[in-house]
CSV table of C-alpha atoms in Angstrom, one decimal:
chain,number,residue,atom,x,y,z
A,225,UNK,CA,-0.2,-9.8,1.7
A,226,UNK,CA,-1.8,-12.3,-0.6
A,227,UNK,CA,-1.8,-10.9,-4.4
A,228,UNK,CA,-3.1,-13.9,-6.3
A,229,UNK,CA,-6.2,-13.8,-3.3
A,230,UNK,CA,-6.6,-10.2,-3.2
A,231,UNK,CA,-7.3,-10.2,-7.2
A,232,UNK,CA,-9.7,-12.9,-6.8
A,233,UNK,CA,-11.7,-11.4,-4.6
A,234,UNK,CA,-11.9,-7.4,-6.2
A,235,UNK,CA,-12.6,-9.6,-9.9
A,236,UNK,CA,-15.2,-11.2,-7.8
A,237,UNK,CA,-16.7,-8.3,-6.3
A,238,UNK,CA,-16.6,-7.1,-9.5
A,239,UNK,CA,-18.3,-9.5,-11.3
A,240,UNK,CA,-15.3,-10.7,-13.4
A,241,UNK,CA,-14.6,-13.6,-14.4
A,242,UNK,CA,-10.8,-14.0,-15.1
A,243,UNK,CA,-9.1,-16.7,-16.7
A,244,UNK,CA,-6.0,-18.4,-14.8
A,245,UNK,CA,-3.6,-16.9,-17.6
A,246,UNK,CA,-5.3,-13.4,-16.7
A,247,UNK,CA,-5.3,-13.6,-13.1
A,248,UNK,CA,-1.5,-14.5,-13.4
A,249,UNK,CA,-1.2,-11.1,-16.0
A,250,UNK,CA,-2.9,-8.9,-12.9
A,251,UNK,CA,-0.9,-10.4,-10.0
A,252,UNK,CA,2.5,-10.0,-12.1
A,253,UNK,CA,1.5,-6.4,-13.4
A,254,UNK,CA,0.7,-5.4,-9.6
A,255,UNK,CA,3.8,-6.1,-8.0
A,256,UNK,CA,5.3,-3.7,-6.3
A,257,UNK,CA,8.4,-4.3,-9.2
A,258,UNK,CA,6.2,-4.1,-11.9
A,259,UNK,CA,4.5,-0.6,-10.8
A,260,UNK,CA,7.8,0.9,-10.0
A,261,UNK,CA,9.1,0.2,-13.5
A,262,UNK,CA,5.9,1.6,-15.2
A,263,UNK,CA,5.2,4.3,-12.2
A,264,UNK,CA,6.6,7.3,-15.4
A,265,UNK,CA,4.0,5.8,-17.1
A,266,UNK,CA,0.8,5.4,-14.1
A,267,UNK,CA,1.9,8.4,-12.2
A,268,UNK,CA,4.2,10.8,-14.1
A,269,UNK,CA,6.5,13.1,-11.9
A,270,UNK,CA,5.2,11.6,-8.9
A,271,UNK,CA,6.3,7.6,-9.6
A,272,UNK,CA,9.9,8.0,-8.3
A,273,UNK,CA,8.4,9.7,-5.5
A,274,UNK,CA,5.3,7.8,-4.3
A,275,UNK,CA,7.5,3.8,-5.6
A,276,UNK,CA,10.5,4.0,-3.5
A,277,UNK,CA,12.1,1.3,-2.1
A,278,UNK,CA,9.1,-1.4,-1.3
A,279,UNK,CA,10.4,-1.7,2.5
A,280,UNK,CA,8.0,-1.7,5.0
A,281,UNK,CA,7.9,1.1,7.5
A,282,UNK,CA,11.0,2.9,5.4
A,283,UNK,CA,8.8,6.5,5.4
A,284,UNK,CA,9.8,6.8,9.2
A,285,UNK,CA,13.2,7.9,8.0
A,286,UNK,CA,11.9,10.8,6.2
A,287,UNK,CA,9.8,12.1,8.9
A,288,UNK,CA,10.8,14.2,11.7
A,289,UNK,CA,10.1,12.3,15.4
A,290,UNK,CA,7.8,16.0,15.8
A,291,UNK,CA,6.3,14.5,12.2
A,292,UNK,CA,6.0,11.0,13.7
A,293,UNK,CA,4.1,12.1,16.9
A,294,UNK,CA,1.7,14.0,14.9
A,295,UNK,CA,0.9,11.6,12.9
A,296,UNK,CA,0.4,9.0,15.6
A,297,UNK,CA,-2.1,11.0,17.5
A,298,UNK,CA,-3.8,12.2,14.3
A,299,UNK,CA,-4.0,8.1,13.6
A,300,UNK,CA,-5.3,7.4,16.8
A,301,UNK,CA,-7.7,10.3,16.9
A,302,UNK,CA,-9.6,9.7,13.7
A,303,UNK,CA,-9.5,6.1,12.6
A,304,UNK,CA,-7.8,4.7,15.8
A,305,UNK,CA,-10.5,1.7,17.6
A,306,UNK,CA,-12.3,1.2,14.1
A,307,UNK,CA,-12.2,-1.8,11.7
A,308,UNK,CA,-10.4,0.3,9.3
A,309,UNK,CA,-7.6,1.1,11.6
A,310,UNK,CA,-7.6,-2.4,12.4
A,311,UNK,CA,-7.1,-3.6,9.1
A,312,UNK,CA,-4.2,-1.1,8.6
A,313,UNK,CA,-2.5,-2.9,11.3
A,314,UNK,CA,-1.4,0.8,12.4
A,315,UNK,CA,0.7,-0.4,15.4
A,316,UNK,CA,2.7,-3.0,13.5
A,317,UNK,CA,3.3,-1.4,9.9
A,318,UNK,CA,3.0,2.3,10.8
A,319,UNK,CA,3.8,3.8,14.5
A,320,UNK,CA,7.0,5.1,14.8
C-alpha cells in the first residue's frame, strides 16, 4: 500500500542503509509497471502470466464459483483467525 515505507522498513530490517536517490531507484523499479515490463526478464515464461493487469481482485474472473468456494474454505481453514490472514485482508481483497 505504501512502497516508499515498505522499502524503508525491509532496508531497515536489513540493515541497509539507502540513500534518498536509491530508495527512489527501489520504489520506481518495484512498481507493479516496472515489474511487468521486465517480468521476460525476472520470471521468463511465467511474467505475462503471473503480471497481468495490476487490478485488484481481477483473478475472480478466471476462477470457476466451484474454484472460488474452494478456495474460501481452504482460506478460512488454514490461515483464517491468524495475524497472517489478517494482514491479507482476505475478506476485502480476496473472497469471491
Amino acid at each position: 500500500q505504501n512502497r516508499v515505507l515498505g522499502v524503508k522498513k525491509i532496508a531497515a530490517f536489513l540493515g541497509i542503509s539507502l540513500t534518498e536517490e536509491e530508495l527512489q531507484h527501489v520504489v520506481e523499479r518495484s512498481s507493479f509497471q516496472s515489474m511487468k515490463k521486465n517480468s521476460d526478464k525476472t520470471h521468463g515464461a511465467f511474467g505475462n502470466i503471473l503480471f497481468r493487469k495490476g487490478g485488484v481482485s481481477d483473478w475472480k474472473n478466471l476462477f470457476s464459483e466451484d474454484q472460488n468456494e474452494k478456495m474460501d474454505k481452504a482460506f478460512e481453514e488454514y490461515v483464517g483467525g491468524t495475524k497472517l490472514g489478517t494482514k491479507l485482508k482476505y475478506e476485502v481483497y480476496c473472497k469471491a
